[in-house]
Amino acid sequence: MSTAPITPPAAARPAPAATPAASPAVSPGTEDSAAPTRVLLADDHALVRRGLRLILDAEPDLTVVAEAGDGAEAVEQARLHRPDLAVLDIAMPRMTGLQAARELSHLLPGLRMIVLTMYDNEQFFFEALKAGAGGYVLKSLADRDLLEACRAAMRDEPFLYPGATGALIRNYLERARRGEDPTGGSTLTPREEEILKLVAEGHSSKDIAALLVISVKTVERHRANTLHKLGLKDRLELTRYAIRAGLVEP
């Protein structure tokens, strides 16, 4: 007599292996989306840096990771800390904020930058843009505007201090009235800007030649070109211009 196969009770049968739950897809970079913006702060006055740091560090989306007292140190700190955003004062020793911005734009192409200035003056606004800065903030209004400027920069949006639009329009019309290129075609070269700063700081042509390792004749040629471009007459007017532009402090 044949015996029918015995089927084990359901409880005795091995359970099928569970299928692992699929992990949610993560887009590249989203795991750091909540990380605060890492900021490099550069100003030659420690007290100013302290005040600006208090403003920035009070925000959950911003954190200062490095400070610098001049433009050259700012470049060194950026190389070391790789920040997301640099806030640079224009008037600093050794290297101005504009010079530092030019170097940083080559060193860290993805770095966002904002420049700070003491004066409501549009003279170096276009130079700041050419150097890679996306924002232009007055120090006197930093407690109100700096946070907005930082966040705009991280969104790749420009930021202008209040009143800048009117100043730029006046500058455009004045250039056009004088028959100059109203788009700023006569702006200073980096070397002319460097010599202008040194002249305004009281250095002689011989001193400047030694500092920059160029001839006295080359210094004087650059100074003459600067006078011509800016429509100025002498060293005193150059110095006043540099102060108004925020390249040096009075």
PDB file of N, CA and C in Angstrom, residues 24-127:
ATOM      1  N   PRO A  24      16.333  54.972   1.189  1.00  0.00           N
ATOM      2  CA  PRO A  24      15.920  56.135   0.410  1.00  0.00           C
ATOM      3  C   PRO A  24      17.092  56.696  -0.369  1.00  0.00           C
ATOM      4  N   ALA A  25      16.820  57.104  -1.602  1.00  0.00           N
ATOM      5  CA  ALA A  25      17.878  57.665  -2.451  1.00  0.00           C
ATOM      6  C   ALA A  25      18.351  58.993  -1.879  1.00  0.00           C
ATOM      7  N   VAL A  26      19.665  59.183  -1.911  1.00  0.00           N
ATOM      8  CA  VAL A  26      20.252  60.430  -1.404  1.00  0.00           C
ATOM      9  C   VAL A  26      20.972  61.128  -2.538  1.00  0.00           C
ATOM     10  N   SER A  27      20.580  62.327  -2.842  1.00  0.00           N
ATOM     11  CA  SER A  27      21.253  63.088  -3.887  1.00  0.00           C
ATOM     12  C   SER A  27      22.630  63.499  -3.419  1.00  0.00           C
ATOM     13  N   PRO A  28      23.608  63.577  -4.338  1.00  0.00           N
ATOM     14  CA  PRO A  28      24.949  63.978  -3.938  1.00  0.00           C
ATOM     15  C   PRO A  28      24.934  65.321  -3.236  1.00  0.00           C
ATOM     16  N   GLY A  29      25.541  65.358  -2.071  1.00  0.00           N
ATOM     17  CA  GLY A  29      25.662  66.623  -1.355  1.00  0.00           C
ATOM     18  C   GLY A  29      24.536  66.915  -0.404  1.00  0.00           C
ATOM     19  N   THR A  30      23.415  66.148  -0.490  1.00  0.00           N
ATOM     20  CA  THR A  30      22.282  66.497   0.364  1.00  0.00           C
ATOM     21  C   THR A  30      22.531  66.157   1.816  1.00  0.00           C
ATOM     22  N   GLU A  31      23.480  65.215   2.067  1.00  0.00           N
ATOM     23  CA  GLU A  31      23.725  64.884   3.460  1.00  0.00           C
ATOM     24  C   GLU A  31      24.329  66.058   4.219  1.00  0.00           C
ATOM     25  N   ASP A  32      24.912  67.045   3.488  1.00  0.00           N
ATOM     26  CA  ASP A  32      25.503  68.210   4.136  1.00  0.00           C
ATOM     27  C   ASP A  32      24.652  69.460   3.947  1.00  0.00           C
ATOM     28  N   SER A  33      23.396  69.241   3.460  1.00  0.00           N
ATOM     29  CA  SER A  33      22.592  70.405   3.113  1.00  0.00           C
ATOM     30  C   SER A  33      22.272  71.273   4.324  1.00  0.00           C
ATOM     31  N   ALA A  34      22.277  70.671   5.526  1.00  0.00           N
ATOM     32  CA  ALA A  34      21.947  71.442   6.718  1.00  0.00           C
ATOM     33  C   ALA A  34      23.189  72.038   7.375  1.00  0.00           C
ATOM     34  N   ALA A  35      24.366  71.757   6.837  1.00  0.00           N
ATOM     35  CA  ALA A  35      25.599  72.276   7.430  1.00  0.00           C
ATOM     36  C   ALA A  35      25.655  73.786   7.242  1.00  0.00           C
ATOM     37  N   PRO A  36      26.127  74.523   8.246  1.00  0.00           N
ATOM     38  CA  PRO A  36      26.203  75.984   8.111  1.00  0.00           C
ATOM     39  C   PRO A  36      27.259  76.409   7.100  1.00  0.00           C
ATOM     40  N   THR A  37      27.067  77.580   6.543  1.00  0.00           N
ATOM     41  CA  THR A  37      28.055  78.172   5.637  1.00  0.00           C
ATOM     42  C   THR A  37      29.310  78.530   6.427  1.00  0.00           C
ATOM     43  N   ARG A  38      30.455  78.065   5.956  1.00  0.00           N
ATOM     44  CA  ARG A  38      31.730  78.290   6.645  1.00  0.00           C
ATOM     45  C   ARG A  38      32.353  79.587   6.129  1.00  0.00           C
ATOM     46  N   VAL A  39      32.592  80.522   7.030  1.00  0.00           N
ATOM     47  CA  VAL A  39      32.967  81.890   6.651  1.00  0.00           C
ATOM     48  C   VAL A  39      34.399  82.211   7.073  1.00  0.00           C
ATOM     49  N   LEU A  40      35.138  82.845   6.159  1.00  0.00           N
ATOM     50  CA  LEU A  40      36.431  83.456   6.469  1.00  0.00           C
ATOM     51  C   LEU A  40      36.206  84.952   6.616  1.00  0.00           C
ATOM     52  N   LEU A  41      36.677  85.536   7.714  1.00  0.00           N
ATOM     53  CA  LEU A  41      36.464  86.948   8.021  1.00  0.00           C
ATOM     54  C   LEU A  41      37.808  87.668   8.021  1.00  0.00           C
ATOM     55  N   ALA A  42      37.970  88.683   7.162  1.00  0.00           N
ATOM     56  CA  ALA A  42      39.247  89.397   7.060  1.00  0.00           C
ATOM     57  C   ALA A  42      39.054  90.899   7.242  1.00  0.00           C
ATOM     58  N   ASP A  43      39.682  91.442   8.282  1.00  0.00           N
ATOM     59  CA  ASP A  43      39.679  92.880   8.557  1.00  0.00           C
ATOM     60  C   ASP A  43      40.899  93.162   9.426  1.00  0.00           C
ATOM     61  N   ASP A  44      41.538  94.312   9.207  1.00  0.00           N
ATOM     62  CA  ASP A  44      42.774  94.577   9.954  1.00  0.00           C
ATOM     63  C   ASP A  44      42.525  95.097  11.364  1.00  0.00           C
ATOM     64  N   HIS A  45      41.267  95.304  11.752  1.00  0.00           N
ATOM     65  CA  HIS A  45      40.951  95.742  13.108  1.00  0.00           C
ATOM     66  C   HIS A  45      40.316  94.586  13.883  1.00  0.00           C
ATOM     67  N   ALA A  46      40.989  94.153  14.948  1.00  0.00           N
ATOM     68  CA  ALA A  46      40.490  93.022  15.734  1.00  0.00           C
ATOM     69  C   ALA A  46      39.113  93.298  16.319  1.00  0.00           C
ATOM     70  N   LEU A  47      38.867  94.543  16.719  1.00  0.00           N
ATOM     71  CA  LEU A  47      37.576  94.889  17.310  1.00  0.00           C
ATOM     72  C   LEU A  47      36.457  94.763  16.284  1.00  0.00           C
ATOM     73  N   VAL A  48      36.731  95.186  15.050  1.00  0.00           N
ATOM     74  CA  VAL A  48      35.735  95.053  13.982  1.00  0.00           C
ATOM     75  C   VAL A  48      35.463  93.580  13.706  1.00  0.00           C
ATOM     76  N   ARG A  49      36.524  92.791  13.627  1.00  0.00           N
ATOM     77  CA  ARG A  49      36.343  91.351  13.396  1.00  0.00           C
ATOM     78  C   ARG A  49      35.494  90.720  14.490  1.00  0.00           C
ATOM     79  N   ARG A  50      35.745  91.132  15.724  1.00  0.00           N
ATOM     80  CA  ARG A  50      34.983  90.570  16.841  1.00  0.00           C
ATOM     81  C   ARG A  50      33.496  90.888  16.700  1.00  0.00           C
ATOM     82  N   GLY A  51      33.191  92.139  16.352  1.00  0.00           N
ATOM     83  CA  GLY A  51      31.796  92.527  16.193  1.00  0.00           C
ATOM     84  C   GLY A  51      31.120  91.795  15.052  1.00  0.00           C
ATOM     85  N   LEU A  52      31.825  91.676  13.915  1.00  0.00           N
ATOM     86  CA  LEU A  52      31.256  90.967  12.775  1.00  0.00           C
ATOM     87  C   LEU A  52      31.073  89.484  13.085  1.00  0.00           C
ATOM     88  N   ARG A  53      32.016  88.930  13.829  1.00  0.00           N
ATOM     89  CA  ARG A  53      31.908  87.510  14.186  1.00  0.00           C
ATOM     90  C   ARG A  53      30.695  87.260  15.078  1.00  0.00           C
ATOM     91  N   LEU A  54      30.434  88.175  15.995  1.00  0.00           N
ATOM     92  CA  LEU A  54      29.256  88.028  16.852  1.00  0.00           C
ATOM     93  C   LEU A  54      27.979  88.005  16.022  1.00  0.00           C
ATOM     94  N   ILE A  55      27.922  88.857  14.994  1.00  0.00           N
ATOM     95  CA  ILE A  55      26.750  88.894  14.119  1.00  0.00           C
ATOM     96  C   ILE A  55      26.595  87.569  13.381  1.00  0.00           C
ATOM     97  N   LEU A  56      27.690  87.076  12.810  1.00  0.00           N
ATOM     98  CA  LEU A  56      27.629  85.871  11.981  1.00  0.00           C
ATOM     99  C   LEU A  56      27.405  84.605  12.804  1.00  0.00           C
ATOM    100  N   ASP A  57      28.140  84.469  13.902  1.00  0.00           N
ATOM    101  CA  ASP A  57      28.041  83.240  14.696  1.00  0.00           C
ATOM    102  C   ASP A  57      26.715  83.111  15.442  1.00  0.00           C
ATOM    103  N   ALA A  58      25.958  84.204  15.533  1.00  0.00           N
ATOM    104  CA  ALA A  58      24.646  84.140  16.185  1.00  0.00           C
ATOM    105  C   ALA A  58      23.600  83.470  15.297  1.00  0.00           C
ATOM    106  N   GLU A  59      23.942  83.236  14.020  1.00  0.00           N
ATOM    107  CA  GLU A  59      22.997  82.640  13.078  1.00  0.00           C
ATOM    108  C   GLU A  59      23.292  81.147  12.908  1.00  0.00           C
ATOM    109  N   PRO A  60      22.263  80.311  12.920  1.00  0.00           N
ATOM    110  CA  PRO A  60      22.496  78.860  12.811  1.00  0.00           C
ATOM    111  C   PRO A  60      23.046  78.423  11.462  1.00  0.00           C
ATOM    112  N   ASP A  61      22.823  79.225  10.416  1.00  0.00           N
ATOM    113  CA  ASP A  61      23.275  78.827   9.083  1.00  0.00           C
ATOM    114  C   ASP A  61      24.632  79.417   8.701  1.00  0.00           C
ATOM    115  N   LEU A  62      25.286  80.115   9.635  1.00  0.00           N
ATOM    116  CA  LEU A  62      26.586  80.732   9.359  1.00  0.00           C
ATOM    117  C   LEU A  62      27.545  80.449  10.506  1.00  0.00           C
ATOM    118  N   THR A  63      28.798  80.182  10.188  1.00  0.00           N
ATOM    119  CA  THR A  63      29.801  79.993  11.235  1.00  0.00           C
ATOM    120  C   THR A  63      31.165  80.466  10.738  1.00  0.00           C
ATOM    121  N   VAL A  64      31.845  81.263  11.537  1.00  0.00           N
ATOM    122  CA  VAL A  64      33.174  81.763  11.178  1.00  0.00           C
ATOM    123  C   VAL A  64      34.196  80.678  11.518  1.00  0.00           C
ATOM    124  N   VAL A  65      34.946  80.237  10.513  1.00  0.00           N
ATOM    125  CA  VAL A  65      35.933  79.171  10.727  1.00  0.00           C
ATOM    126  C   VAL A  65      37.364  79.700  10.734  1.00  0.00           C
ATOM    127  N   ALA A  66      37.554  80.970  10.281  1.00  0.00           N
ATOM    128  CA  ALA A  66      38.908  81.535  10.256  1.00  0.00           C
ATOM    129  C   ALA A  66      38.822  83.052  10.201  1.00  0.00           C
ATOM    130  N   GLU A  67      39.857  83.704  10.740  1.00  0.00           N
ATOM    131  CA  GLU A  67      39.973  85.159  10.700  1.00  0.00           C
ATOM    132  C   GLU A  67      41.338  85.535  10.139  1.00  0.00           C
ATOM    133  N   ALA A  68      41.418  86.743   9.568  1.00  0.00           N
ATOM    134  CA  ALA A  68      42.684  87.243   9.035  1.00  0.00           C
ATOM    135  C   ALA A  68      42.767  88.742   9.266  1.00  0.00           C
ATOM    136  N   GLY A  69      43.991  89.229   9.487  1.00  0.00           N
ATOM    137  CA  GLY A  69      44.203  90.649   9.738  1.00  0.00           C
ATOM    138  C   GLY A  69      44.643  91.432   8.526  1.00  0.00           C
ATOM    139  N   ASP A  70      44.893  90.759   7.404  1.00  0.00           N
ATOM    140  CA  ASP A  70      45.226  91.447   6.152  1.00  0.00           C
ATOM    141  C   ASP A  70      44.940  90.510   4.985  1.00  0.00           C
ATOM    142  N   GLY A  71      45.071  91.046   3.762  1.00  0.00           N
ATOM    143  CA  GLY A  71      44.725  90.258   2.589  1.00  0.00           C
ATOM    144  C   GLY A  71      45.588  89.032   2.387  1.00  0.00           C
ATOM    145  N   ALA A  72      46.897  89.172   2.649  1.00  0.00           N
ATOM    146  CA  ALA A  72      47.799  88.031   2.466  1.00  0.00           C
ATOM    147  C   ALA A  72      47.451  86.899   3.429  1.00  0.00           C
ATOM    148  N   GLU A  73      47.141  87.269   4.672  1.00  0.00           N
ATOM    149  CA  GLU A  73      46.751  86.249   5.648  1.00  0.00           C
ATOM    150  C   GLU A  73      45.415  85.613   5.262  1.00  0.00           C
ATOM    151  N   ALA A  74      44.525  86.410   4.669  1.00  0.00           N
ATOM    152  CA  ALA A  74      43.234  85.867   4.227  1.00  0.00           C
ATOM    153  C   ALA A  74      43.440  84.766   3.194  1.00  0.00           C
ATOM    154  N   VAL A  75      44.369  84.991   2.262  1.00  0.00           N
ATOM    155  CA  VAL A  75      44.661  83.969   1.248  1.00  0.00           C
ATOM    156  C   VAL A  75      45.214  82.709   1.913  1.00  0.00           C
ATOM    157  N   GLU A  76      46.116  82.889   2.881  1.00  0.00           N
ATOM    158  CA  GLU A  76      46.697  81.742   3.593  1.00  0.00           C
ATOM    159  C   GLU A  76      45.620  80.959   4.352  1.00  0.00           C
ATOM    160  N   GLN A  77      44.734  81.693   5.047  1.00  0.00           N
ATOM    161  CA  GLN A  77      43.684  81.033   5.826  1.00  0.00           C
ATOM    162  C   GLN A  77      42.676  80.322   4.919  1.00  0.00           C
ATOM    163  N   ALA A  78      42.400  80.913   3.769  1.00  0.00           N
ATOM    164  CA  ALA A  78      41.477  80.269   2.823  1.00  0.00           C
ATOM    165  C   ALA A  78      42.077  78.977   2.289  1.00  0.00           C
ATOM    166  N   ARG A  79      43.360  78.993   2.018  1.00  0.00           N
ATOM    167  CA  ARG A  79      44.030  77.783   1.542  1.00  0.00           C
ATOM    168  C   ARG A  79      43.985  76.679   2.607  1.00  0.00           C
ATOM    169  N   LEU A  80      44.080  77.096   3.855  1.00  0.00           N
ATOM    170  CA  LEU A  80      44.108  76.133   4.958  1.00  0.00           C
ATOM    171  C   LEU A  80      42.723  75.591   5.300  1.00  0.00           C
ATOM    172  N   HIS A  81      41.712  76.486   5.364  1.00  0.00           N
ATOM    173  CA  HIS A  81      40.391  76.105   5.883  1.00  0.00           C
ATOM    174  C   HIS A  81      39.341  75.834   4.806  1.00  0.00           C
ATOM    175  N   ARG A  82      39.593  76.254   3.564  1.00  0.00           N
ATOM    176  CA  ARG A  82      38.644  76.036   2.469  1.00  0.00           C
ATOM    177  C   ARG A  82      37.219  76.469   2.830  1.00  0.00           C
ATOM    178  N   PRO A  83      37.006  77.749   3.128  1.00  0.00           N
ATOM    179  CA  PRO A  83      35.666  78.216   3.510  1.00  0.00           C
ATOM    180  C   PRO A  83      34.715  78.246   2.316  1.00  0.00           C
ATOM    181  N   ASP A  84      33.439  78.427   2.607  1.00  0.00           N
ATOM    182  CA  ASP A  84      32.432  78.592   1.554  1.00  0.00           C
ATOM    183  C   ASP A  84      32.311  80.051   1.131  1.00  0.00           C
ATOM    184  N   LEU A  85      32.600  80.960   2.068  1.00  0.00           N
ATOM    185  CA  LEU A  85      32.363  82.389   1.859  1.00  0.00           C
ATOM    186  C   LEU A  85      33.477  83.186   2.525  1.00  0.00           C
ATOM    187  N   ALA A  86      33.968  84.220   1.832  1.00  0.00           N
ATOM    188  CA  ALA A  86      34.967  85.123   2.410  1.00  0.00           C
ATOM    189  C   ALA A  86      34.378  86.525   2.508  1.00  0.00           C
ATOM    190  N   VAL A  87      34.510  87.136   3.681  1.00  0.00           N
ATOM    191  CA  VAL A  87      34.084  88.519   3.908  1.00  0.00           C
ATOM    192  C   VAL A  87      35.360  89.335   4.070  1.00  0.00           C
ATOM    193  N   LEU A  88      35.636  90.242   3.116  1.00  0.00           N
ATOM    194  CA  LEU A  88      36.925  90.917   3.026  1.00  0.00           C
ATOM    195  C   LEU A  88      36.781  92.429   3.119  1.00  0.00           C
ATOM    196  N   ASP A  89      37.500  93.035   4.058  1.00  0.00           N
ATOM    197  CA  ASP A  89      37.595  94.493   4.097  1.00  0.00           C
ATOM    198  C   ASP A  89      38.448  94.945   2.915  1.00  0.00           C
ATOM    199  N   ILE A  90      38.108  96.081   2.291  1.00  0.00           N
ATOM    200  CA  ILE A  90      38.907  96.565   1.166  1.00  0.00           C
ATOM    201  C   ILE A  90      40.250  97.090   1.642  1.00  0.00           C
ATOM    202  N   ALA A  91      40.249  97.958   2.651  1.00  0.00           N
ATOM    203  CA  ALA A  91      41.475  98.634   3.094  1.00  0.00           C
ATOM    204  C   ALA A  91      42.188  97.802   4.153  1.00  0.00           C
ATOM    205  N   MET A  92      43.182  97.010   3.696  1.00  0.00           N
ATOM    206  CA  MET A  92      43.984  96.216   4.625  1.00  0.00           C
ATOM    207  C   MET A  92      45.451  96.334   4.244  1.00  0.00           C
ATOM    208  N   PRO A  93      46.369  96.206   5.203  1.00  0.00           N
ATOM    209  CA  PRO A  93      47.799  96.277   4.898  1.00  0.00           C
ATOM    210  C   PRO A  93      48.278  95.034   4.148  1.00  0.00           C
ATOM    211  N   ARG A  94      49.490  95.151   3.604  1.00  0.00           N
ATOM    212  CA  ARG A  94      50.151  94.084   2.836  1.00  0.00           C
ATOM    213  C   ARG A  94      49.432  93.759   1.536  1.00  0.00           C
ATOM    214  N   MET A  95      48.152  93.489   1.620  1.00  0.00           N
ATOM    215  CA  MET A  95      47.360  93.167   0.440  1.00  0.00           C
ATOM    216  C   MET A  95      45.934  93.622   0.694  1.00  0.00           C
ATOM    217  N   THR A  96      45.363  94.415  -0.228  1.00  0.00           N
ATOM    218  CA  THR A  96      43.999  94.908  -0.039  1.00  0.00           C
ATOM    219  C   THR A  96      43.001  93.764  -0.211  1.00  0.00           C
ATOM    220  N   GLY A  97      41.754  94.053   0.179  1.00  0.00           N
ATOM    221  CA  GLY A  97      40.712  93.059  -0.006  1.00  0.00           C
ATOM    222  C   GLY A  97      40.467  92.730  -1.466  1.00  0.00           C
ATOM    223  N   LEU A  98      40.623  93.732  -2.355  1.00  0.00           N
ATOM    224  CA  LEU A  98      40.442  93.487  -3.784  1.00  0.00           C
ATOM    225  C   LEU A  98      41.543  92.585  -4.322  1.00  0.00           C
ATOM    226  N   GLN A  99      42.778  92.847  -3.901  1.00  0.00           N
ATOM    227  CA  GLN A  99      43.886  91.992  -4.339  1.00  0.00           C
ATOM    228  C   GLN A  99      43.708  90.566  -3.821  1.00  0.00           C
ATOM    229  N   ALA A 100      43.283  90.452  -2.571  1.00  0.00           N
ATOM    230  CA  ALA A 100      43.034  89.120  -2.010  1.00  0.00           C
ATOM    231  C   ALA A 100      41.915  88.411  -2.768  1.00  0.00           C
ATOM    232  N   ALA A 101      40.865  89.165  -3.117  1.00  0.00           N
ATOM    233  CA  ALA A 101      39.742  88.569  -3.850  1.00  0.00           C
ATOM    234  C   ALA A 101      40.199  88.019  -5.195  1.00  0.00           C
ATOM    235  N   ARG A 102      41.083  88.752  -5.875  1.00  0.00           N
ATOM    236  CA  ARG A 102      41.587  88.267  -7.167  1.00  0.00           C
ATOM    237  C   ARG A 102      42.350  86.951  -6.990  1.00  0.00           C
ATOM    238  N   GLU A 103      43.187  86.892  -5.969  1.00  0.00           N
ATOM    239  CA  GLU A 103      43.946  85.657  -5.732  1.00  0.00           C
ATOM    240  C   GLU A 103      43.023  84.509  -5.347  1.00  0.00           C
ATOM    241  N   LEU A 104      42.050  84.818  -4.496  1.00  0.00           N
ATOM    242  CA  LEU A 104      41.145  83.767  -4.025  1.00  0.00           C
ATOM    243  C   LEU A 104      40.270  83.221  -5.145  1.00  0.00           C
ATOM    244  N   SER A 105      39.904  84.078  -6.094  1.00  0.00           N
ATOM    245  CA  SER A 105      39.060  83.613  -7.200  1.00  0.00           C
ATOM    246  C   SER A 105      39.795  82.585  -8.056  1.00  0.00           C
ATOM    247  N   HIS A 106      41.132  82.671  -8.089  1.00  0.00           N
ATOM    248  CA  HIS A 106      41.924  81.673  -8.820  1.00  0.00           C
ATOM    249  C   HIS A 106      42.214  80.453  -7.945  1.00  0.00           C
ATOM    250  N   LEU A 107      42.490  80.705  -6.675  1.00  0.00           N
ATOM    251  CA  LEU A 107      42.828  79.618  -5.752  1.00  0.00           C
ATOM    252  C   LEU A 107      41.632  78.717  -5.473  1.00  0.00           C
ATOM    253  N   LEU A 108      40.463  79.337  -5.222  1.00  0.00           N
ATOM    254  CA  LEU A 108      39.238  78.600  -4.896  1.00  0.00           C
ATOM    255  C   LEU A 108      38.103  79.115  -5.776  1.00  0.00           C
ATOM    256  N   PRO A 109      37.978  78.615  -6.994  1.00  0.00           N
ATOM    257  CA  PRO A 109      36.982  79.152  -7.935  1.00  0.00           C
ATOM    258  C   PRO A 109      35.546  79.121  -7.416  1.00  0.00           C
ATOM    259  N   GLY A 110      35.218  78.184  -6.530  1.00  0.00           N
ATOM    260  CA  GLY A 110      33.846  78.101  -6.020  1.00  0.00           C
ATOM    261  C   GLY A 110      33.569  78.975  -4.817  1.00  0.00           C
ATOM    262  N   LEU A 111      34.581  79.686  -4.337  1.00  0.00           N
ATOM    263  CA  LEU A 111      34.423  80.519  -3.142  1.00  0.00           C
ATOM    264  C   LEU A 111      33.566  81.744  -3.444  1.00  0.00           C
ATOM    265  N   ARG A 112      32.552  82.004  -2.597  1.00  0.00           N
ATOM    266  CA  ARG A 112      31.778  83.241  -2.700  1.00  0.00           C
ATOM    267  C   ARG A 112      32.477  84.317  -1.872  1.00  0.00           C
ATOM    268  N   MET A 113      32.374  85.578  -2.328  1.00  0.00           N
ATOM    269  CA  MET A 113      33.068  86.664  -1.634  1.00  0.00           C
ATOM    270  C   MET A 113      32.195  87.904  -1.508  1.00  0.00           C
ATOM    271  N   ILE A 114      32.371  88.589  -0.372  1.00  0.00           N
ATOM    272  CA  ILE A 114      31.728  89.872  -0.100  1.00  0.00           C
ATOM    273  C   ILE A 114      32.823  90.840   0.326  1.00  0.00           C
ATOM    274  N   VAL A 115      32.753  92.083  -0.156  1.00  0.00           N
ATOM    275  CA  VAL A 115      33.723  93.081   0.294  1.00  0.00           C
ATOM    276  C   VAL A 115      33.036  94.091   1.206  1.00  0.00           C
ATOM    277  N   LEU A 116      33.797  94.556   2.194  1.00  0.00           N
ATOM    278  CA  LEU A 116      33.334  95.569   3.138  1.00  0.00           C
ATOM    279  C   LEU A 116      34.060  96.872   2.858  1.00  0.00           C
ATOM    280  N   THR A 117      33.380  97.995   3.000  1.00  0.00           N
ATOM    281  CA  THR A 117      34.019  99.291   2.816  1.00  0.00           C
ATOM    282  C   THR A 117      33.478 100.281   3.837  1.00  0.00           C
ATOM    283  N   MET A 118      34.313 101.250   4.211  1.00  0.00           N
ATOM    284  CA  MET A 118      33.896 102.266   5.175  1.00  0.00           C
ATOM    285  C   MET A 118      33.087 103.371   4.522  1.00  0.00           C
ATOM    286  N   TYR A 119      33.247 103.530   3.190  1.00  0.00           N
ATOM    287  CA  TYR A 119      32.714 104.717   2.534  1.00  0.00           C
ATOM    288  C   TYR A 119      31.636 104.383   1.514  1.00  0.00           C
ATOM    289  N   ASP A 120      30.636 105.242   1.450  1.00  0.00           N
ATOM    290  CA  ASP A 120      29.560 105.122   0.468  1.00  0.00           C
ATOM    291  C   ASP A 120      30.097 105.657  -0.855  1.00  0.00           C
ATOM    292  N   ASN A 121      30.902 104.853  -1.528  1.00  0.00           N
ATOM    293  CA  ASN A 121      31.632 105.300  -2.708  1.00  0.00           C
ATOM    294  C   ASN A 121      31.653 104.172  -3.726  1.00  0.00           C
ATOM    295  N   GLU A 122      31.284 104.498  -4.958  1.00  0.00           N
ATOM    296  CA  GLU A 122      31.165 103.466  -5.982  1.00  0.00           C
ATOM    297  C   GLU A 122      32.437 103.240  -6.786  1.00  0.00           C
ATOM    298  N   GLN A 123      33.522 103.966  -6.449  1.00  0.00           N
ATOM    299  CA  GLN A 123      34.700 103.947  -7.305  1.00  0.00           C
ATOM    300  C   GLN A 123      35.226 102.540  -7.562  1.00  0.00           C
ATOM    301  N   PHE A 124      35.245 101.705  -6.524  1.00  0.00           N
ATOM    302  CA  PHE A 124      35.828 100.378  -6.687  1.00  0.00           C
ATOM    303  C   PHE A 124      34.780  99.270  -6.733  1.00  0.00           C
ATOM    304  N   PHE A 125      33.523  99.669  -6.928  1.00  0.00           N
ATOM    305  CA  PHE A 125      32.470  98.660  -6.993  1.00  0.00           C
ATOM    306  C   PHE A 125      32.687  97.715  -8.173  1.00  0.00           C
ATOM    307  N   PHE A 126      32.952  98.281  -9.362  1.00  0.00           N
ATOM    308  CA  PHE A 126      33.164  97.437 -10.534  1.00  0.00           C
ATOM    309  C   PHE A 126      34.419  96.584 -10.383  1.00  0.00           C
ATOM    310  N   GLU A 127      35.452  97.146  -9.746  1.00  0.00           N
ATOM    311  CA  GLU A 127      36.666  96.368  -9.510  1.00  0.00           C
ATOM    312  C   GLU A 127      36.370  95.171  -8.598  1.00  0.00           C
TER     313      GLU A 127
END
